[in-house]
Each structure stands twice: as structure tokens, then as C-alpha cells.
Coordinates of N, CA and C in Angstrom, one line a residue:
M1216 N 6.1 8.0 2.5 CA 6.9 7.9 3.8 C 7.6 9.2 4.0
K1217 N 7.7 9.7 5.1 CA 8.5 10.9 5.5 C 9.9 10.5 5.9
L1218 N 10.9 11.0 5.4 CA 12.2 10.7 5.6 C 12.8 12.1 6.1
T1219 N 13.6 12.0 7.3 CA 14.4 13.0 7.7 C 15.9 12.7 7.3
K1220 N 16.4 13.8 6.5 CA 17.8 13.8 6.2 C 18.8 14.1 7.3
N1221 N 20.1 13.8 6.9 CA 21.2 14.3 7.9 C 21.2 15.6 8.4
D1222 N 20.7 16.5 7.5 CA 20.7 17.9 7.8 C 19.5 18.3 8.3
N1223 N 18.5 17.4 8.8 CA 17.3 17.7 9.4 C 16.2 18.1 8.5
T1224 N 16.5 18.2 7.3 CA 15.3 18.6 6.3 C 14.5 17.4 6.1
V1225 N 13.2 17.5 5.8 CA 12.2 16.4 5.5 C 12.0 16.2 4.1
S1226 N 11.8 15.1 3.7 CA 11.4 14.8 2.3 C 10.3 13.8 2.4
W1227 N 9.5 13.8 1.5 CA 8.4 12.7 1.4 C 8.7 11.9 0.0
V1228 N 8.6 10.6 0.3 CA 9.0 9.7 -0.8 C 7.7 8.6 -1.0
E1229 N 7.1 8.7 -2.2 CA 6.0 7.8 -2.6 C 6.6 6.5 -3.1
F1230 N 6.1 5.4 -2.7 CA 6.4 4.1 -3.2 C 5.3 3.1 -3.2
K1231 N 5.5 2.1 -4.1 CA 4.4 1.1 -4.1 C 5.2 -0.3 -4.1
Y1232 N 4.4 -1.2 -3.7 CA 5.0 -2.6 -3.6 C 4.6 -3.4 -4.8
Q1233 N 5.5 -4.3 -5.3 CA 5.1 -5.3 -6.2 C 4.9 -6.7 -5.5
R1234 N 3.9 -7.5 -5.9 CA 3.8 -8.7 -5.3 C 3.4 -8.6 -3.8
L1235 N 2.7 -7.6 -3.5 CA 2.2 -7.4 -2.0 C 1.2 -8.3 -1.8
G1236 N 1.3 -9.1 -0.6 CA 0.4 -10.0 -0.2 C -0.9 -9.3 0.4
N1237 N -1.7 -10.1 0.9 CA -2.8 -9.6 1.6 C -2.6 -8.9 2.8
F1238 N -3.2 -7.8 3.1 CA -3.0 -7.0 4.4 C -4.2 -6.4 4.6
C1239 N -4.3 -5.9 5.8 CA -5.6 -5.2 6.3 C -5.4 -3.7 6.1
Y1240 N -6.4 -3.1 5.4 CA -6.2 -1.7 5.0 C -6.5 -0.9 6.2
F1241 N -7.0 -1.4 7.4 CA -7.3 -0.8 8.6 C -6.0 -0.6 9.6
C1242 N -5.5 -1.8 9.8 CA -4.3 -1.8 10.7 C -3.0 -2.0 10.1
G1243 N -2.9 -2.4 8.8 CA -1.6 -2.5 8.0 C -0.9 -3.8 8.2
I1244 N -1.5 -4.7 9.0 CA -0.9 -6.0 9.3 C -1.1 -7.0 8.2
P1245 N 0.0 -7.5 7.7 CA -0.1 -8.5 6.7 C -0.7 -9.8 7.1
G1246 N -1.5 -10.5 6.3 CA -1.9 -11.9 6.6 C -3.3 -12.0 6.8
H1247 N -4.0 -10.7 7.1 CA -5.6 -10.8 7.4 C -6.2 -9.6 6.6
L1248 N -7.3 -9.6 6.3 CA -8.1 -8.8 5.5 C -8.9 -7.8 6.6
H1249 N -9.5 -6.8 6.2 CA -10.1 -6.0 7.2 C -11.5 -6.7 7.7
K1250 N -12.1 -7.6 6.9 CA -13.2 -8.3 7.2 C -12.9 -9.2 8.5
H1251 N -11.7 -9.6 8.7 CA -11.3 -10.4 9.8 C -10.5 -9.7 10.9
C1252 N -10.4 -8.3 10.8 CA -9.8 -7.5 11.8 C -10.7 -7.1 12.9
A1253 N -10.3 -7.4 14.1 CA -11.2 -7.0 15.4 C -11.4 -5.4 15.5
A1254 N -10.2 -4.8 15.3 CA -10.0 -3.5 15.2 C -10.9 -2.7 14.2
A1255 N -10.9 -3.3 13.0 CA -11.7 -2.7 11.9 C -13.2 -2.8 12.1
V1256 N -13.6 -3.9 12.6 CA -15.0 -4.3 12.8 C -15.5 -3.4 13.8
K1257 N -14.8 -3.1 14.9 CA -15.1 -2.3 16.0 C -15.2 -0.8 15.7
S1258 N -14.3 -0.3 14.6 CA -14.2 1.0 14.3 C -15.3 1.7 13.6
D1259 N -15.6 2.9 13.8 CA -16.6 3.8 13.3 C -16.1 4.6 12.0
I1260 N -14.7 4.4 12.0 CA -14.1 5.2 10.8 C -14.5 4.6 9.5
P1261 N -14.9 5.4 8.5 CA -15.3 5.0 7.2 C -14.1 4.6 6.5
I1262 N -14.3 3.6 5.6 CA -13.2 2.8 4.9 C -12.5 4.0 4.1
E1263 N -13.0 4.9 3.5 CA -12.2 6.0 2.8 C -11.1 6.6 3.6
L1264 N -11.3 6.8 4.9 CA -10.5 7.4 5.8 C -9.4 6.4 6.4
W1265 N -9.4 5.2 6.2 CA -8.4 4.2 6.6 C -7.2 4.5 6.2
P1266 N -6.0 4.2 6.9 CA -4.7 4.7 6.6 C -4.2 4.0 5.5
Y1267 N -4.6 2.7 5.1 CA -4.1 2.0 3.9 C -5.1 1.8 2.9
S1268 N -4.6 1.5 1.6 CA -5.5 1.2 0.6 C -4.7 0.3 -0.5
D1269 N -5.4 0.0 -1.6 CA -4.8 -0.8 -2.5 C -3.9 0.1 -3.4
E1270 N -3.8 1.4 -3.1 CA -2.8 2.4 -3.7 C -1.4 2.0 -3.4
L1271 N -1.1 1.1 -2.4 CA 0.2 0.7 -2.0 C 0.6 -0.4 -3.0
R1272 N -0.2 -1.0 -3.8 CA 0.1 -2.1 -4.8 C 0.5 -1.3 -6.0
A1273 N 1.7 -1.8 -6.6 CA 2.1 -1.4 -7.8 C 1.1 -2.0 -9.1
G1274 N 1.1 -1.0 -10.1 CA 0.2 -1.6 -11.1 C 0.6 -3.0 -11.7
R1275 N -0.3 -3.6 -12.3 CA -0.2 -5.0 -12.9 C 0.8 -4.9 -14.0
K1276 N 1.7 -5.8 -14.2 CA 2.6 -5.9 -15.3 C 1.9 -6.3 -16.5
K1277 N 2.1 -5.6 -17.7 CA 1.7 -6.1 -19.0 C 2.9 -6.5 -19.8
S1278 N 2.9 -7.8 -20.3 CA 4.0 -8.1 -21.1 C 4.0 -7.5 -22.6
C1279 N 5.0 -7.1 -23.1 CA 5.2 -6.5 -24.5 C 6.1 -7.3 -25.3
G1280 N 6.3 -8.5 -25.0 CA 7.3 -9.4 -25.7 C 8.4 -9.8 -24.8
D1281 N 9.4 -10.4 -25.4 CA 10.5 -11.0 -24.8 C 11.4 -9.9 -24.2
R1282 N 11.3 -8.7 -24.8 CA 12.4 -7.7 -24.5 C 12.0 -6.9 -23.3
C1283 N 10.8 -6.6 -23.0 CA 10.6 -5.5 -22.1 C 9.2 -6.0 -21.3
T1284 N 9.1 -5.3 -20.1 CA 7.8 -5.4 -19.3 C 7.4 -4.0 -18.9
V1285 N 6.2 -3.6 -19.1 CA 5.6 -2.4 -18.8 C 4.7 -2.5 -17.6
V1286 N 4.9 -1.7 -16.8 CA 4.0 -1.6 -15.5 C 2.9 -0.6 -15.6
A1287 N 1.7 -1.2 -15.7 CA 0.5 -0.4 -16.0 C 0.3 0.4 -14.7
Q1288 N -0.2 1.8 -15.0 CA -0.6 2.6 -13.8 C -2.0 2.9 -13.8

């Protein structure tokens, strides 16, 4: 995500979501998949060039006992 600071400088921030529900990798709208997206079905853009992917999802958590949780990358 591109952020503009008060002094008008720009910074890029990378983030991922935990427990992200289903969303369309083509249009980004939650609640439907690209298979059911009219815009994605009509598009000639290859999947590799779509603006969203599963990269937005945080890694799966692996339990290491009662004291800690490790997020796998």
C-alpha cells in the first residue's frame, strides 16, 4: 500500500491479512471467487497479472505449545 506522509513523502507498506475470507483475485471484492466474477470471466488478462493473489493471506499458524504461536512464511 502506498502511503503519503504529512511532509508529502511517499512510503510503501507491505501487509498481509489473517483470517481473510474468500475474495475475488480479479476485482478484490470479498464474498465471491473469480470463477463467479462476471468481470474476470470476460477479461483477457492472464491470472498471473491480476491485481490480487493469495499473497495477501498471512501464513498459517503453527502451534509450538501453550506458550507461543509461530506464523509460517
